[in-house]
Short mmCIF file of C-alpha atoms and ligand atoms in Angstrom, two decimals:
data_model
loop_
_atom_site.label_atom_id
_atom_site.label_comp_id
_atom_site.label_asym_id
_atom_site.label_seq_id
_atom_site.Cartn_x
_atom_site.Cartn_y
_atom_site.Cartn_z
CA MET A 1 126.44 60.27 125.02
CA GLY A 2 125.53 60.21 128.68
CA GLY A 3 123.46 62.56 130.71
CA PHE A 4 126.31 63.97 132.76
CA ASP A 5 128.43 66.23 130.65
CA SER A 6 131.73 67.71 131.66
CA VAL A 7 134.30 69.51 129.58
CA GLY A 8 136.22 66.26 129.42
CA THR A 9 133.33 64.00 128.42
CA LEU A 10 132.23 66.47 125.75
CA LEU A 11 135.74 66.66 124.29
CA ALA A 12 135.87 62.87 124.37
CA ASP A 13 132.53 62.69 122.53
CA ILE A 14 133.83 65.02 119.86
CA ALA A 15 137.03 62.98 119.54
CA THR A 16 134.90 59.86 119.12
CA LEU A 17 132.81 61.50 116.41
CA LEU A 18 135.95 62.51 114.52
CA ALA A 19 137.33 58.99 114.86
CA ASP A 20 134.00 57.62 113.54
CA ALA A 21 134.17 59.87 110.53
CA LEU A 22 137.71 58.75 109.74
CA ARG A 23 136.70 55.12 110.18
CA ILE A 24 133.76 55.51 107.77
CA LEU A 25 135.97 57.09 105.14
CA GLY A 26 138.68 54.51 105.80
CA LEU A 27 136.25 51.68 105.05
CA ALA A 28 134.76 53.31 101.97
CA ASP A 29 135.37 51.97 98.50
CA LYS A 30 138.08 54.29 97.25
CA ARG A 31 138.17 53.19 93.62
CA HIS A 32 136.10 56.14 92.45
CA TRP A 33 137.55 58.68 94.82
CA GLY A 34 138.71 62.01 93.49
CA ALA A 35 140.58 64.91 95.04
CA ASP A 36 137.55 66.03 97.10
CA GLU A 37 137.30 62.74 98.97
CA HIS A 38 141.01 62.69 99.79
CA GLU A 39 140.86 66.31 100.86
CA GLN A 40 138.02 65.46 103.21
CA VAL A 41 140.11 62.75 104.88
CA THR A 42 143.05 65.14 105.28
CA ALA A 43 140.79 67.78 106.80
CA LEU A 44 139.45 65.32 109.37
CA GLU A 45 142.94 64.11 110.22
CA GLU A 46 144.07 67.70 110.73
CA ALA A 47 141.12 68.36 113.02
CA VAL A 48 142.00 65.32 115.14
CA ASP A 49 145.68 66.28 115.26
CA GLU A 50 144.98 69.83 116.35
CA ALA A 51 142.44 68.77 118.96
CA LYS A 52 144.94 66.30 120.40
CA MET A 53 147.80 68.82 120.36
CA ASP A 54 145.65 71.50 121.99
CA PHE A 55 144.61 69.14 124.71
CA GLN A 56 148.16 67.97 125.35
CA GLU A 57 149.43 71.56 125.49
CA LEU A 58 146.58 73.04 127.48
CA SER A 59 145.97 70.42 130.11
CA PRO A 60 149.36 70.79 131.85
CA LEU A 61 148.74 74.53 132.02
CA VAL A 62 145.65 74.13 134.12
CA ASN A 63 146.85 71.03 135.88
CA GLY A 64 150.34 72.20 136.67
CA GLN A 65 149.37 74.93 139.12
CA SER A 66 150.63 73.81 142.51
CA HIS A 67 147.43 74.36 144.44
CA TYR A 68 145.48 72.90 141.58
CA GLU A 69 147.13 69.54 142.03
CA HIS A 70 145.61 69.25 145.45
CA ASP A 71 142.16 69.56 144.06
CA ARG A 72 141.33 66.05 143.04
CA LYS A 73 137.89 67.00 141.93
CA ARG A 74 139.20 68.69 138.85
CA ARG A 75 141.72 66.62 136.99
CA PHE A 76 142.75 66.07 133.47
CA SER A 77 143.93 62.62 132.73
CA LEU A 78 145.26 61.31 129.53
CA LEU A 79 143.94 57.95 128.47
CA SER A 80 145.67 55.75 125.97
CA PRO A 81 146.82 57.99 123.14
CA ARG A 82 145.33 55.52 120.65
CA SER A 83 141.95 55.67 122.25
CA PRO A 84 139.49 58.05 120.64
CA ALA A 85 138.54 59.01 124.15
CA PHE A 86 141.97 60.47 124.75
CA LEU A 87 140.37 63.49 126.23
CA LEU A 88 139.02 63.28 129.68
CA LEU A 89 138.55 66.09 132.08
CA SER A 90 136.76 64.99 135.16
CA THR A 91 135.15 68.21 136.19
CA SER A 92 132.81 66.81 138.76
CA VAL A 93 132.90 70.19 140.42
CA LEU A 94 131.58 73.05 138.37
CA THR A 95 134.34 75.61 138.38
CA PRO A 96 133.27 79.17 137.65
CA GLY A 97 132.81 79.34 133.93
CA ALA A 98 132.44 75.58 133.54
CA ASP A 99 128.76 76.03 132.73
CA GLU A 100 129.71 78.32 129.92
CA SER A 101 132.28 75.86 128.59
CA ILE A 102 129.78 73.03 128.77
CA GLU A 103 127.09 74.99 126.94
CA GLU A 104 129.60 75.88 124.26
CA LEU A 105 130.92 72.34 123.86
CA ARG A 106 127.44 70.83 123.80
CA ALA A 107 126.53 73.07 120.88
CA LEU A 108 129.80 72.17 119.20
CA ARG A 109 129.21 68.45 119.75
CA ALA A 110 125.80 68.79 118.07
CA ARG A 111 127.46 70.40 115.05
CA PHE A 112 130.11 67.67 114.88
CA TYR A 113 127.36 65.07 115.17
CA ALA A 114 125.44 66.54 112.24
CA HIS A 115 128.63 66.79 110.23
CA VAL A 116 129.57 63.16 110.80
CA GLN A 117 125.98 62.09 110.13
CA GLY A 118 126.26 63.72 106.72
CA LEU A 119 129.40 61.71 106.00
CA LYS A 120 127.70 58.52 107.17
CA ASP A 121 124.76 59.10 104.84
CA TRP A 122 127.10 59.79 101.98
CA SER A 123 129.00 56.56 102.59
CA ARG A 124 125.73 54.63 102.26
CA SER A 125 124.45 56.41 99.17
CA GLY A 126 127.76 56.70 97.34
CA GLY A 127 128.49 59.14 94.54
CA PRO A 128 130.84 62.10 94.75
CA ILE A 129 131.30 63.71 98.14
CA ASN A 130 129.92 67.17 98.77
CA PRO A 131 132.97 69.41 98.35
CA ILE A 132 131.49 72.01 100.73
CA TRP A 133 131.95 69.63 103.66
CA VAL A 134 135.70 70.23 103.77
CA ARG A 135 135.00 73.84 104.62
CA ASP A 136 132.64 72.72 107.38
CA THR A 137 135.38 70.48 108.78
CA HIS A 138 137.86 73.38 108.79
CA ALA A 139 135.32 75.67 110.48
CA LEU A 140 134.57 73.04 113.12
CA GLN A 141 138.30 72.52 113.71
CA LYS A 142 138.76 76.25 114.29
CA ASP A 143 135.80 76.43 116.65
CA LEU A 144 137.00 73.39 118.57
CA HIS A 145 140.42 75.00 118.97
CA ARG A 146 138.84 78.15 120.36
CA SER A 147 136.51 76.24 122.64
CA GLN A 148 139.40 74.27 124.11
CA CYS A 149 141.36 77.50 124.62
CA ARG A 150 138.39 79.16 126.29
CA ALA A 151 137.64 76.20 128.53
CA ALA A 152 141.26 76.09 129.69
CA ARG A 153 141.26 79.85 130.23
CA ARG A 154 138.15 79.63 132.41
CA ILE A 155 139.72 76.97 134.61
CA PHE A 156 142.96 78.95 134.74
CA THR A 157 141.11 82.14 135.70
CA SER A 158 139.11 80.48 138.43
CA ASP A 159 142.33 79.05 139.78
CA GLN A 160 144.50 82.15 139.65
CA GLU A 161 143.07 84.59 142.09
CA SER A 162 146.24 86.64 142.16
CA SER A 163 146.39 87.19 138.45
CA LYS A 164 143.83 88.74 136.22
CA ARG A 165 145.68 87.86 133.08
CA CYS A 166 143.97 85.77 130.47
CA LEU A 167 145.66 82.39 129.99
CA GLY A 168 146.69 83.52 126.50
CA ALA A 169 148.36 86.59 128.00
CA PHE A 170 150.07 84.40 130.58
CA LEU A 171 151.65 82.31 127.80
CA VAL A 172 153.15 85.37 126.11
CA CYS A 173 154.23 86.77 129.47
CA ARG A 174 155.96 83.52 130.36
CA LEU A 175 157.88 83.54 127.08
CA GLN A 176 158.99 87.12 127.69
CA ARG A 177 160.22 86.21 131.14
CA GLN A 178 162.15 83.24 129.75
CA GLY A 179 163.74 85.45 127.07
CA LEU A 180 164.70 88.04 129.63
CA SER A 181 166.31 85.60 132.03
CA SER A 182 168.23 83.83 129.28
CA ARG A 183 169.58 87.19 128.06
CA ARG A 184 170.63 87.95 131.61
CA ARG A 185 172.29 84.57 131.94
CA ASN A 186 174.28 85.17 128.81
CA GLY A 187 175.68 88.25 130.45
CA GLY A 188 174.61 90.61 127.73
CA ALA A 189 172.25 90.68 124.88
CA ALA A 190 173.61 90.34 121.44
CA GLU A 191 171.47 92.42 119.15
CA GLY A 192 170.61 89.29 117.18
CA ASP A 193 169.35 87.48 120.28
CA TYR A 194 167.16 90.37 121.20
CA GLN A 195 165.69 90.61 117.71
CA ARG A 196 165.02 86.89 117.71
CA SER A 197 163.31 86.91 121.07
CA GLN A 198 161.06 89.75 119.95
CA LEU A 199 160.07 87.73 116.92
CA GLU A 200 159.37 84.78 119.21
CA GLU A 201 157.12 87.00 121.31
CA LEU A 202 155.19 87.98 118.20
CA GLY A 203 155.08 84.35 117.12
CA MET A 204 153.52 83.41 120.45
CA CYS A 205 150.93 86.16 119.98
CA THR A 206 149.90 84.64 116.66
CA LYS A 207 149.70 81.25 118.36
CA ILE A 208 147.25 82.40 120.99
CA GLY A 209 145.21 84.55 118.61
CA GLY A 210 145.61 86.68 115.53
CA PHE A 211 146.06 90.19 114.21
CA GLU A 212 143.65 91.47 111.63
CA ARG A 213 142.57 94.67 109.95
CA PHE A 214 139.80 96.20 112.00
CA GLY A 215 137.59 98.79 110.37
CA ASP A 216 139.29 100.89 107.72
CA GLU A 217 142.46 101.89 109.51
CA ASP A 218 142.83 100.00 112.78
CA ILE A 219 144.48 96.70 113.61
CA ALA A 220 142.97 94.36 116.18
CA PHE A 221 144.47 91.44 118.00
CA ILE A 222 141.81 88.87 118.83
CA CYS A 223 142.61 86.32 121.52
CA ASP A 224 141.51 82.71 120.99
CA PHE A 225 141.36 82.21 124.75
CA CYS A 226 138.98 85.02 125.69
CA ASP A 227 137.79 86.56 122.40
CA GLY A 228 139.06 89.85 123.80
CA HIS A 229 140.02 92.47 121.21
CA LEU A 230 143.01 94.79 121.52
CA VAL A 231 142.83 97.64 119.05
CA TRP A 232 145.65 99.80 117.68
CA GLU A 233 144.14 102.77 115.96
CA ASP A 234 145.30 103.98 112.57
CA LEU A 235 148.17 101.59 112.02
CA GLU A 236 149.58 100.30 108.76
CA SER A 237 151.12 97.10 110.12
CA VAL A 238 152.23 95.56 113.40
CA PRO A 239 155.83 96.60 114.22
CA THR A 240 158.04 93.55 114.79
CA SER A 241 160.48 95.07 117.28
CA ARG A 242 160.70 97.59 120.06
CA THR A 243 162.16 100.96 119.26
CA SER A 244 165.81 101.03 120.30
CA PRO A 245 166.33 103.27 123.33
CA GLU A 246 167.47 106.61 121.92
CA ALA A 247 170.02 107.53 124.54
CA THR A 248 171.88 104.27 124.73
CA ASN A 249 171.83 101.74 122.00
CA SER A 250 174.18 99.44 123.85
CA PRO A 251 173.33 95.77 124.40
CA ALA A 252 173.45 96.40 128.15
CA SER A 253 170.41 98.61 127.99
CA LEU A 254 168.55 95.97 126.07
CA LEU A 255 169.45 93.47 128.72
CA SER A 256 167.48 94.85 131.57
CA PRO A 257 164.16 96.33 130.62
CA THR A 258 163.08 96.61 134.23
CA THR A 259 160.60 98.91 135.87
CA THR A 260 163.21 101.60 135.73
CA ASN A 261 164.01 100.95 132.12
CA PRO A 262 160.70 100.13 130.58
CA GLN A 263 160.79 99.39 126.91
CA TRP A 264 157.27 99.42 125.65
CA GLN A 265 157.55 101.48 122.51
CA ALA A 266 157.60 100.36 118.95
CA THR A 267 157.57 102.61 115.93
CA GLY A 268 154.46 102.21 113.85
CA THR A 269 153.26 103.92 110.71
CA THR A 270 149.83 105.47 110.42
CA LEU A 271 147.71 104.09 107.65
CA SER A 272 145.97 107.41 107.09
CA GLY A 273 149.02 109.54 106.40
CA LEU A 274 151.98 107.15 106.48
CA ARG A 275 153.55 109.07 109.38
CA GLU A 276 155.70 107.41 112.01
CA LYS A 277 154.30 107.30 115.52
CA PRO A 278 155.10 105.51 118.77
CA VAL A 279 152.80 102.62 119.62
CA VAL A 280 152.70 100.03 122.37
CA PHE A 281 154.77 97.03 121.22
CA ALA A 282 152.09 94.47 120.43
CA PRO A 283 153.40 91.52 122.52
CA LEU A 284 153.62 93.81 125.56
CA ALA A 285 149.92 94.60 125.29
CA VAL A 286 148.96 91.02 124.46
CA ALA A 287 150.96 89.70 127.45
CA ASN A 288 149.03 91.97 129.78
CA HIS A 289 145.45 91.68 128.64
CA ILE A 290 142.50 90.69 130.78
CA ALA A 291 139.55 88.72 129.46
CA PRO A 292 136.65 91.09 128.75
CA LEU A 293 133.71 91.05 131.10
CA HIS A 294 130.71 89.14 129.94
CA GLY A 295 129.11 90.76 126.93
CA ASP A 296 132.02 93.11 126.33
CA TRP A 297 134.43 92.70 123.43
CA GLN A 298 137.46 94.80 124.29
CA ALA A 299 140.06 93.23 126.55
CA GLY A 300 141.26 95.30 129.47
CA LEU A 301 144.96 95.80 130.13
CA LEU A 302 147.32 95.85 133.10
CA CYS A 303 150.41 98.00 133.32
CA PRO A 304 153.28 95.50 133.78
CA PHE A 305 155.62 98.16 135.13
CA CYS A 306 153.29 99.38 137.88
CA GLU A 307 152.58 95.79 138.77
CA GLY A 308 156.30 95.02 138.91
CA GLU A 309 157.03 98.02 141.11
CA ALA A 310 154.36 96.93 143.52
CA GLN A 311 156.08 93.59 143.87
CA GLN A 312 159.47 95.10 144.71
CA PRO A 313 160.46 94.96 148.40
CA GLN A 314 158.94 98.01 150.03
CA ASP A 315 161.12 100.62 151.75
CA GLU A 316 160.69 101.07 155.49
CA ASP A 317 159.51 104.60 155.16
CA ASP A 318 157.15 103.59 152.43
CA ASP A 319 153.61 104.44 153.35
CA GLY A 320 152.71 100.87 152.58
CA GLU A 321 150.51 101.69 149.65
CA PRO A 322 150.08 98.36 147.93
CA TYR A 323 149.67 97.87 144.22
CA HIS A 324 146.23 98.92 143.17
CA PRO A 325 144.78 96.15 141.13
CA ASP A 326 142.22 98.66 139.93
CA ASN A 327 144.96 100.14 137.83
CA GLU A 328 143.53 98.65 134.70
CA PHE A 329 143.09 100.22 131.35
CA ASP A 330 140.11 99.96 129.07
CA ASP A 331 142.02 99.77 125.82
CA VAL A 332 145.44 100.01 124.19
CA ALA A 333 145.16 103.80 123.79
CA ALA A 334 144.54 104.24 127.52
CA LEU A 335 147.50 102.01 128.37
CA GLN A 336 149.70 103.94 125.96
CA GLU A 337 148.73 107.25 127.52
CA HIS A 338 149.64 105.88 130.94
CA LEU A 339 152.97 104.52 129.64
CA GLU A 340 153.81 107.85 128.03
CA TRP A 341 153.19 109.70 131.28
CA GLN A 342 154.56 107.23 133.77
CA HIS A 343 157.07 105.00 132.10
CA THR A 344 159.03 106.87 129.50
CA PRO A 345 162.71 106.11 130.16
CA THR A 346 164.13 109.56 129.50
CA ALA A 347 162.03 110.97 132.29
CA LEU A 348 163.73 108.80 134.90
CA PRO A 349 166.82 109.85 136.82
CA VAL A 350 169.77 107.62 136.01
CA ALA A 351 170.79 107.21 139.67
CA LEU A 352 167.44 105.71 140.53
CA SER A 353 167.65 103.10 137.82
CA ALA A 354 171.04 101.97 139.14
CA ALA A 355 169.84 101.80 142.73
CA LEU A 356 166.88 99.55 142.38
CA PRO A 357 167.30 95.81 141.99
CA SER A 358 166.26 94.29 138.78
CA THR A 359 163.72 91.56 138.68
CA ASN A 360 162.92 88.73 136.41
CA ASN A 361 159.33 88.70 137.43
CA CYS A 362 156.80 87.65 134.87
CA GLN A 363 155.26 91.07 134.87
CA ILE A 364 158.43 92.74 133.73
CA MET A 365 159.57 92.86 130.19
ZN1 ZN B 1 142.77 86.48 126.08
ZN1 ZN B 2 152.30 101.80 135.00
#
């Protein structure tokens, strides 16, 4: 393990340690093995598989940005897939946040090292394996996943000056945009298609993080990429679809949730009294979150509809007021209040919604 660490060399070190552990177990005398030993092998294999999959999924995201490709100083390259050093990120330049990623991965490498050392010692001494180690492997796998997500997010953030979105948010946003444009292409949204794409949005949320009970009554989404928390207060469970627009339940209205037809509401149930209440549809909030500032835990939020409006072509007599990037919200409740005041469909004149062009911009749902 050399003196010059980068995100890539550290990930490669960890991959090598995992490969070592598998090699040790592979060479061990298996005649007296029980379920614990086999479970340990499976756990290590899973950790390698997830690390490899994460790397393969995340590296194009930070490499694929057009202006990123011109920066040869920061480049992911994939070595032979059979090589334990399949992970290499040559960050010779310290991007903002790279220090943080390196600190984090160094600590993680030390934990992996100790873990594999334990397995090595066991292989020499023999006897039954310590069944607790499987749990350690699972915990390390989870932490490695989060560290890879965070490292990619930091590179993404430093590279995306125009967007404040967390990389996790970007992934949900991109899926929403794809769903929207495919519904447009099909010339109308079948109800089934719309339901399915909403479930896909939720599925993507659970891929980039997770929902969990928070305190007695709240639900929090916690992002793997930024550790930011989004909190829905007093909620029994996460609604899986948007509330159908009351006025028109036709597929056409589901087709174009533009700035003039914003669909952000879902119907939730309070945990305290089991009453129905409108809440911000979870994937909408997740797709628009901003990584918390250092030391903070709550993720900030952008309003996708204000952002979309700002990107529409401006009228000539417009006073030229650009989009205010300061228009950020501290938490889900603040975003919801804004949405209720500014983007509730019934408050908009019908003529206006017909006059403005629709957009398939990422920021629009
Ligand atoms: Zn995030
Ligand atoms: Zn807004």
